[in-house]
CSV table of C-alpha atoms in Angstrom, one decimal:
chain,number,residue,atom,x,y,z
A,1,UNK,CA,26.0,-0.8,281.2
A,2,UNK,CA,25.3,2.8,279.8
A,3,UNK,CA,29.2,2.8,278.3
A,4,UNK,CA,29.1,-0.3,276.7
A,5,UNK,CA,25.2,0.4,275.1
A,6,UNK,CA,27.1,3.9,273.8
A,7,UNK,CA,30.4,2.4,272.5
A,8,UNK,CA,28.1,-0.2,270.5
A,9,UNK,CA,25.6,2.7,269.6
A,10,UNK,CA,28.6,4.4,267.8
A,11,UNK,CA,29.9,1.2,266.1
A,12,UNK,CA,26.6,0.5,264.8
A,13,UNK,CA,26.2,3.7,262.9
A,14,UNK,CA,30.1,4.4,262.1
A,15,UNK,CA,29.9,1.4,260.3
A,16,UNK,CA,26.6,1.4,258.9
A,17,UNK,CA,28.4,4.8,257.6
A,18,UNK,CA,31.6,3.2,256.0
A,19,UNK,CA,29.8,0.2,254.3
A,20,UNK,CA,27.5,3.3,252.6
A,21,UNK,CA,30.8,4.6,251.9
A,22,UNK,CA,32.3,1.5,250.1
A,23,UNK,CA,28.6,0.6,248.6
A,24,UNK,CA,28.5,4.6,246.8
A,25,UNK,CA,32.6,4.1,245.7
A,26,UNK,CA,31.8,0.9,244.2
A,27,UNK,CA,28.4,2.1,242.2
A,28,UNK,CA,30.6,4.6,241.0
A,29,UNK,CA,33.6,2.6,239.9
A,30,UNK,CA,31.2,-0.1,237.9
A,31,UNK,CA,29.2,3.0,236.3
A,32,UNK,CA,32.8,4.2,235.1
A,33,UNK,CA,33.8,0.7,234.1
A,34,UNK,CA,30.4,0.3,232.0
A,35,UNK,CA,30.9,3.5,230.5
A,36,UNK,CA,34.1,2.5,229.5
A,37,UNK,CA,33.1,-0.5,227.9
A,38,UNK,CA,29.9,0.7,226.0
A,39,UNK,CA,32.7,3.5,225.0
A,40,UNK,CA,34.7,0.5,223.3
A,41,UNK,CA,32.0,-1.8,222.2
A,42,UNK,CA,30.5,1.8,220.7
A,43,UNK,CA,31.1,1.2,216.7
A,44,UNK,CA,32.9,4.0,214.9
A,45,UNK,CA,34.4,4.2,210.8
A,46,UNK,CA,37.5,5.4,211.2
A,47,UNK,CA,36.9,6.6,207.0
A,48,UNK,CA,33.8,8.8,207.9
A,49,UNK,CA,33.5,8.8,211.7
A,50,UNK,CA,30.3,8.1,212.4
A,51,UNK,CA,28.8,5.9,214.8
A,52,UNK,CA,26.3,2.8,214.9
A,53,UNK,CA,23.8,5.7,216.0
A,54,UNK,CA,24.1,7.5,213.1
A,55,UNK,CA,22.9,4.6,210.6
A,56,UNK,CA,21.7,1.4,212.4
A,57,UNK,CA,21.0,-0.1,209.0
A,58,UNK,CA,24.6,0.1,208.0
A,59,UNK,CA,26.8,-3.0,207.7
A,60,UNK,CA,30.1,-3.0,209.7
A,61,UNK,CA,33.4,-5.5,209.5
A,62,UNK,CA,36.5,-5.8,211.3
A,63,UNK,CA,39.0,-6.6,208.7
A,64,UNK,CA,42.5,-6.3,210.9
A,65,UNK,CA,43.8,-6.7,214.3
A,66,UNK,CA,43.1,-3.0,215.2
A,67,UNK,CA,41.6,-3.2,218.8
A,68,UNK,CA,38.9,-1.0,220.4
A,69,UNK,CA,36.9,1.7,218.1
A,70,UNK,CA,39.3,1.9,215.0
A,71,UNK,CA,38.4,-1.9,214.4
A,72,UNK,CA,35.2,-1.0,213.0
A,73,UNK,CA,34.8,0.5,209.8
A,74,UNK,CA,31.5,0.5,207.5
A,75,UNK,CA,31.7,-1.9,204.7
A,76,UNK,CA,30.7,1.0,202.6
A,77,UNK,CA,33.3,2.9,203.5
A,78,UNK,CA,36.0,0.3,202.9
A,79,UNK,CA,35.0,-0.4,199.9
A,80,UNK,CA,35.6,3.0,198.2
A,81,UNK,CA,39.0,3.5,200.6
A,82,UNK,CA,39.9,0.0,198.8
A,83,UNK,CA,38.8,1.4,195.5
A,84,UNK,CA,40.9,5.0,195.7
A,85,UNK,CA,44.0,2.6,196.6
A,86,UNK,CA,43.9,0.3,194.0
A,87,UNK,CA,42.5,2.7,191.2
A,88,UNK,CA,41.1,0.2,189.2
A,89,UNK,CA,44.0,-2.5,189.2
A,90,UNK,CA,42.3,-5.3,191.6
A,91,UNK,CA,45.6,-7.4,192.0
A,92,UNK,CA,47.1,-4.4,194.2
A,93,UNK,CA,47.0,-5.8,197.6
A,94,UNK,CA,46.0,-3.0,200.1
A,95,UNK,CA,46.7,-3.0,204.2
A,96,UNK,CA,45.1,-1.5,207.2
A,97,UNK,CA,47.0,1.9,207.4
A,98,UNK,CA,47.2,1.6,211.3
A,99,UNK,CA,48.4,-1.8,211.6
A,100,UNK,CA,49.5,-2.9,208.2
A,101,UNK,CA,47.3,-6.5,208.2
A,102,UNK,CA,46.4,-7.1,204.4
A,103,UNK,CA,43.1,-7.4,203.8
A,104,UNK,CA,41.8,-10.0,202.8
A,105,UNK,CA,39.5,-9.4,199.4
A,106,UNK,CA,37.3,-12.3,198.0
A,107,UNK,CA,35.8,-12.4,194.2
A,108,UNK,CA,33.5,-14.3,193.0
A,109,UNK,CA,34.7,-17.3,191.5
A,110,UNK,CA,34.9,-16.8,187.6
A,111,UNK,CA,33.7,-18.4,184.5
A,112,UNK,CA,36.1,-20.5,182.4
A,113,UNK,CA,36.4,-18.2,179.8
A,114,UNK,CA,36.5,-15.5,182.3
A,115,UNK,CA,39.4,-17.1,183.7
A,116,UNK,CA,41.6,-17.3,181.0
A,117,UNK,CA,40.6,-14.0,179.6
A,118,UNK,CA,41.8,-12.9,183.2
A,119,UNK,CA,45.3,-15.0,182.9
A,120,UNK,CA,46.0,-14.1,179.2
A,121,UNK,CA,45.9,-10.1,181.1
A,122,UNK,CA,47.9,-10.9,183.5
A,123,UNK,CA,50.8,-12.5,181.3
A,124,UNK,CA,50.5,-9.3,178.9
A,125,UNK,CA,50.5,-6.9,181.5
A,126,UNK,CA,54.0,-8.6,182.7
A,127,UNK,CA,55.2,-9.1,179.0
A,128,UNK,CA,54.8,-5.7,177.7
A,129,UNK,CA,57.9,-3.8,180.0
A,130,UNK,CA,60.3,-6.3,178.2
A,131,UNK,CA,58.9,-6.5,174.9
A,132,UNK,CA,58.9,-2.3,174.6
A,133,UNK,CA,62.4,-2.5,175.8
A,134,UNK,CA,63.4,-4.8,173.4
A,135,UNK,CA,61.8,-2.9,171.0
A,136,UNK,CA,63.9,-0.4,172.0
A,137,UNK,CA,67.2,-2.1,172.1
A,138,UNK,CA,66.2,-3.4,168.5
A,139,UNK,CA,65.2,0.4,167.4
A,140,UNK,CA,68.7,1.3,168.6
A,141,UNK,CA,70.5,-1.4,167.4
A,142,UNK,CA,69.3,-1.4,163.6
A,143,UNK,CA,69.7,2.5,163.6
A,144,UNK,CA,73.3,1.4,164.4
A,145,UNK,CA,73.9,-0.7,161.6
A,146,UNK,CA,71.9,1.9,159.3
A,147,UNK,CA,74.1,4.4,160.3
A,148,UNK,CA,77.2,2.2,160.1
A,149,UNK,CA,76.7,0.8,156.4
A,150,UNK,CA,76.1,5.3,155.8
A,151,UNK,CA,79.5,6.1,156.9
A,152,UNK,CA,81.1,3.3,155.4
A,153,UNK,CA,79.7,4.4,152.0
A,154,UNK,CA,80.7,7.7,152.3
A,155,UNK,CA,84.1,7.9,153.4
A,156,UNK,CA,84.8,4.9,151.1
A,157,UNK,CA,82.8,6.6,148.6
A,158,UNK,CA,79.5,5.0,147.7
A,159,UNK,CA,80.6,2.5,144.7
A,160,UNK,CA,83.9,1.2,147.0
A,161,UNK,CA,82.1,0.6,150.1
A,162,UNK,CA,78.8,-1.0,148.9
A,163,UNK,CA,81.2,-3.6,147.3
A,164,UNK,CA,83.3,-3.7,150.3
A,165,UNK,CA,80.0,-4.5,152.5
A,166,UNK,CA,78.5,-7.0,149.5
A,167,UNK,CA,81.7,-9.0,149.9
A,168,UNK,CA,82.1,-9.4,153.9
A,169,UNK,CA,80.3,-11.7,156.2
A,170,UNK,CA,76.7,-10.7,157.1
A,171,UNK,CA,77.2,-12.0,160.6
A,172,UNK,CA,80.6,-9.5,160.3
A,173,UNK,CA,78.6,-6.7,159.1
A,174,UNK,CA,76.1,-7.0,161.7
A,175,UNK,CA,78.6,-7.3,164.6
A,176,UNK,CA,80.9,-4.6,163.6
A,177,UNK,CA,79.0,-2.1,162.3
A,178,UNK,CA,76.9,-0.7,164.9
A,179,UNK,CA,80.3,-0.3,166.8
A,180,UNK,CA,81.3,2.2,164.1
A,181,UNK,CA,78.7,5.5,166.3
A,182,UNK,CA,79.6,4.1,169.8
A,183,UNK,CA,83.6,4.4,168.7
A,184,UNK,CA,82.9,7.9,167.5
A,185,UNK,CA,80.7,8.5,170.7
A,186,UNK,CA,83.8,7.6,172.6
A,187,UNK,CA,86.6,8.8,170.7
A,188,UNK,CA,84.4,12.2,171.3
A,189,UNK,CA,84.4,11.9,174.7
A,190,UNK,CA,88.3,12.3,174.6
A,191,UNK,CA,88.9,16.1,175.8
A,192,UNK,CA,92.6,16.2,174.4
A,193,UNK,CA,92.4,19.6,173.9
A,194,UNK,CA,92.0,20.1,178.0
A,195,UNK,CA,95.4,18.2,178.5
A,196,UNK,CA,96.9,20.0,175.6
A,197,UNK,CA,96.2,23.6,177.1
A,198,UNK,CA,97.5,21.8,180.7
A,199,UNK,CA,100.5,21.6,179.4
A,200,UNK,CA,101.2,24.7,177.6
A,201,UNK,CA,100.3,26.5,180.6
A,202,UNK,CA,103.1,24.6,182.8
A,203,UNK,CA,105.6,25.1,180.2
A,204,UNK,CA,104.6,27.9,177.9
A,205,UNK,CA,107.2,30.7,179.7
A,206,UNK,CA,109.8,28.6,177.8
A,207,UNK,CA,108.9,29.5,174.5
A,208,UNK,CA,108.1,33.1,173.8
A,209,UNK,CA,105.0,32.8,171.3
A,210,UNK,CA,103.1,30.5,173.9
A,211,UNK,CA,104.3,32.6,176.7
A,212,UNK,CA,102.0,35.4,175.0
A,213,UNK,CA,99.3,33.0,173.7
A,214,UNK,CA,99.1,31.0,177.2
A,215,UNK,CA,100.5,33.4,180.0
A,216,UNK,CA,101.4,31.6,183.1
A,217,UNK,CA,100.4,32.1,186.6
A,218,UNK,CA,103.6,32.8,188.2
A,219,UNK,CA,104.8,35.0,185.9
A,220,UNK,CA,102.1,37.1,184.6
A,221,UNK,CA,101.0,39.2,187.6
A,222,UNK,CA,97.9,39.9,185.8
A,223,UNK,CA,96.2,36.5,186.5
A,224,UNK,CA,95.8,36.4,190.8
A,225,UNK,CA,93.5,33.4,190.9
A,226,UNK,CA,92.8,29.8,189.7
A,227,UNK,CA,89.2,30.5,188.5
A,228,UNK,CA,87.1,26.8,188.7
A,229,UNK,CA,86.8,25.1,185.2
A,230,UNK,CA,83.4,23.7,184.3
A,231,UNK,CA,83.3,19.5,184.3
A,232,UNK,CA,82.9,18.2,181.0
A,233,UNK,CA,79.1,16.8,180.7
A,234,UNK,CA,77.8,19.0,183.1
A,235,UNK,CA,74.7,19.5,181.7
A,236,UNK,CA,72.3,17.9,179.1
A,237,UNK,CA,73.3,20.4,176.7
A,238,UNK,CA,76.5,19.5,176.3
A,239,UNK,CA,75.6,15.6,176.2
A,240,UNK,CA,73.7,16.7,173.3
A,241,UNK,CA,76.4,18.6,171.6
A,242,UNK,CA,78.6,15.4,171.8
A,243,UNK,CA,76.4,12.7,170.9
A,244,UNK,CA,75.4,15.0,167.5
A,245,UNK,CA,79.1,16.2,166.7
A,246,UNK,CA,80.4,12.7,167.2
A,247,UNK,CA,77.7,11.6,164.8
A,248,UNK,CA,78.1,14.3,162.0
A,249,UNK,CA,82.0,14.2,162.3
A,250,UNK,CA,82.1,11.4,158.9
A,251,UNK,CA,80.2,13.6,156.8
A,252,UNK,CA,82.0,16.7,157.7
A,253,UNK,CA,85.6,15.0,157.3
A,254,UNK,CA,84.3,14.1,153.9
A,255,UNK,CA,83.4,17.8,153.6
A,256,UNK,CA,87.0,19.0,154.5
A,257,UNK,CA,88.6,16.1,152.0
A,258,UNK,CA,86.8,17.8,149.1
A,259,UNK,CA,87.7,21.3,149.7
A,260,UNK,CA,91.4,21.1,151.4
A,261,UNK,CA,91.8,17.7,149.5
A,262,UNK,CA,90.9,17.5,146.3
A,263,UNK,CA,94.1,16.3,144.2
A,264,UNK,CA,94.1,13.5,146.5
A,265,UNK,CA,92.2,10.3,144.6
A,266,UNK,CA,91.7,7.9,147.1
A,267,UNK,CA,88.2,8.6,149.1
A,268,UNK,CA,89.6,7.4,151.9
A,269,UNK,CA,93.0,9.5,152.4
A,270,UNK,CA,90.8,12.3,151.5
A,271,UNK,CA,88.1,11.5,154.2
A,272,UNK,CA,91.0,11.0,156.7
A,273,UNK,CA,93.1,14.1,155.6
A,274,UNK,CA,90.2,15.9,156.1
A,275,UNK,CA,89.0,14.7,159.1
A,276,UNK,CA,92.3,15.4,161.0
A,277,UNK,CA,92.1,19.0,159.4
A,278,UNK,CA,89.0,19.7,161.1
A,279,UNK,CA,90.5,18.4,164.1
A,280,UNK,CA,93.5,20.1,164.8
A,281,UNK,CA,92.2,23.5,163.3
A,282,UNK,CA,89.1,23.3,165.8
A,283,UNK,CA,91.2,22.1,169.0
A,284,UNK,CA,93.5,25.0,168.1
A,285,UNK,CA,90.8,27.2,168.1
A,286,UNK,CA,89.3,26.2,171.1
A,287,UNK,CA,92.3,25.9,172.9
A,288,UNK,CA,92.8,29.4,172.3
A,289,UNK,CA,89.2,30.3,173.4
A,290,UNK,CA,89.3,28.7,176.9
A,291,UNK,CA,92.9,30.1,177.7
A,292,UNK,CA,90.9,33.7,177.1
A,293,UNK,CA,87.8,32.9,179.2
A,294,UNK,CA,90.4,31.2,181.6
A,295,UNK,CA,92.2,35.0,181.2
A,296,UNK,CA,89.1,37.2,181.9
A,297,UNK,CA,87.7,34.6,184.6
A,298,UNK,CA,90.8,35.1,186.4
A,299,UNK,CA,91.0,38.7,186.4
A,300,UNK,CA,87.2,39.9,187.2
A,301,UNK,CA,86.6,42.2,189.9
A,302,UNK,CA,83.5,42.4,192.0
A,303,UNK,CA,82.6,46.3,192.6
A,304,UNK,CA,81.2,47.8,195.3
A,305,UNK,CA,77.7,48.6,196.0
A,306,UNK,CA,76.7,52.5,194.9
A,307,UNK,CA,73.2,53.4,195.5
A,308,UNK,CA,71.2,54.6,192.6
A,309,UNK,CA,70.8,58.4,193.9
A,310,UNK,CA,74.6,57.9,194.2
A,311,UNK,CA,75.2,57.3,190.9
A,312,UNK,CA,73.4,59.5,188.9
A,313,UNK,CA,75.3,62.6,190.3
A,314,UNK,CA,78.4,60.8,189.0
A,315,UNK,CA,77.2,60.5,185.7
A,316,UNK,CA,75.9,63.8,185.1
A,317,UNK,CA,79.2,65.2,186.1
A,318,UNK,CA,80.9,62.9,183.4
């Protein structure tokens, strides 16, 4: 009688103990699970953090899938986010930055002549990139002819070649003149004077005057190295010397015509005469003047380093 009224004793109170136990585990888990939730029902702007507490009188939205505080932003707020986006253009759609959903932006509905004020923009704004291009093209394009009717008068000379253009097509004329710049453009852009020195330099040890013009590599001891050659259009500079020496080149074949020229009578086998002149003389010259920078490129030293204290000493005894 005494055991059992002791075993059940203990029972009673070890568990009267455990369910206190469970009963303080449980308070404690829902407190953490409240806290929790009022921590994600707890409204925060993600544009200038601050809470519900902070401004009751505030309005909030939800404008994009974003789950728990980053969903809520003040309508404030997202209004001058939207505004620093768009930057004054209202057609520029702008998304959530976290999870990309576009938001979705109403107007008020506008006025008929609102409307087409507003439609009559938007077909400019599209127009305007093509029509300023075109303007371009045309700019371009008439300069072309301009240019080509110039040269035709003066290598032709100016009575011959308006009479030559009074008498063609116009549709001929307006096709085939503004090809006359782009042909001089690309004949330009020919470097025969590269190929030219190429050569010379394989084969100039056969003939003694180009042997001491152009030395070769193999047998001129004097050159050790292949220096590197600069590509031709390299830089904008020399895009710029092409386009404007391939555009003066008429009038400065005319040029040569009247001084190296002048018994001839025909303006035409004057200009050409003239314009080959110029040609060969300058490649000639310019062959010569790469070969030489080819020359010194290929036989520079690099010293060594001498200290400044160094070389004073040396010059004083010079």
């Amino acid at each position: 009688m005494i055991q059992n009224h002791i075993v059940s004793r203990i029972r009673r109170d070890g568990g009267s103990k455990i369910f206190s136990k469970m009963a303080d585990r449980s308070d404690v888990q829902s407190q953490t699970g409240l806290q929790r939730l009022n921590s994600e029902d707890r409204k925060t702007c993600w544009v200038c953090f601050a809470t519900e507490d902070d401004d009751r009188a505030a309005t909030w939205t939800q404008p994009c899938r974003c789950k728990g505080t980053t969903r809520w932003v003040h309508h404030s707020c997202l209004q001058r986010w939207i505004d620093e986006k768009q930057r004054g253009r209202s057609n520029t759609v702008v998304s959530c930055p976290q999870c990309n959903t576009e938001y979705r932006i109403v107007f008020p509905k506008l006025g008929p002549l609102m409307y087409l004020i507003d439609v009559a923009d938007r077909i400019v704004y599209k127009v305007v990139p093509y029509a300023a291009a075109g303007m371009v093209v045309g700019s371009i394009y008439w300069s072309a002819v301009s240019y080509g009717a110039f040269t035709v008068m003066q290598v032709l000379g100016h009575k011959e070649g308006l009479d030559i253009i009074e008498s063609v097509d116009p549709i001929f004329l307006l096709v085939t003149l503004p090809t006359i710049p782009i042909m001089l453009i690309l004949a330009k852009m020919i470097h025969w004077e590269d190929y030219v020195l190429r050569v010379w330099r394989r084969h100039s040890s056969k003939i003694p005057l180009l042997n001491y013009l152009f030395p070769s590599r193999q047998e001129n001891r004097q050159v050790p190295r292949a220096p590197a050659e600069p590509a031709p259009l390299s830089d904008p500079v020399s895009a710029t010397r092409l386009l404007c020496s391939a555009l003066l080149f008429p009038s400065i074949a005319t040029l040569w015509g009247k001084l190296m020229f002048s018994t001839v009578d025909s303006n035409l086998q004057r200009t050409i005469l003239g314009g080959i002149a110029f040609v060969v003389i300058k490649g000639v010259l310019r062959i010569y003047y790469k070969q030489q920078q080819y020359l010194r490129q290929a036989q520079r030293k690099i010293q060594d380093f001498v200290p400044e204290d160094e070389q004073a000493p040396t010059q004083h005894a010079q």
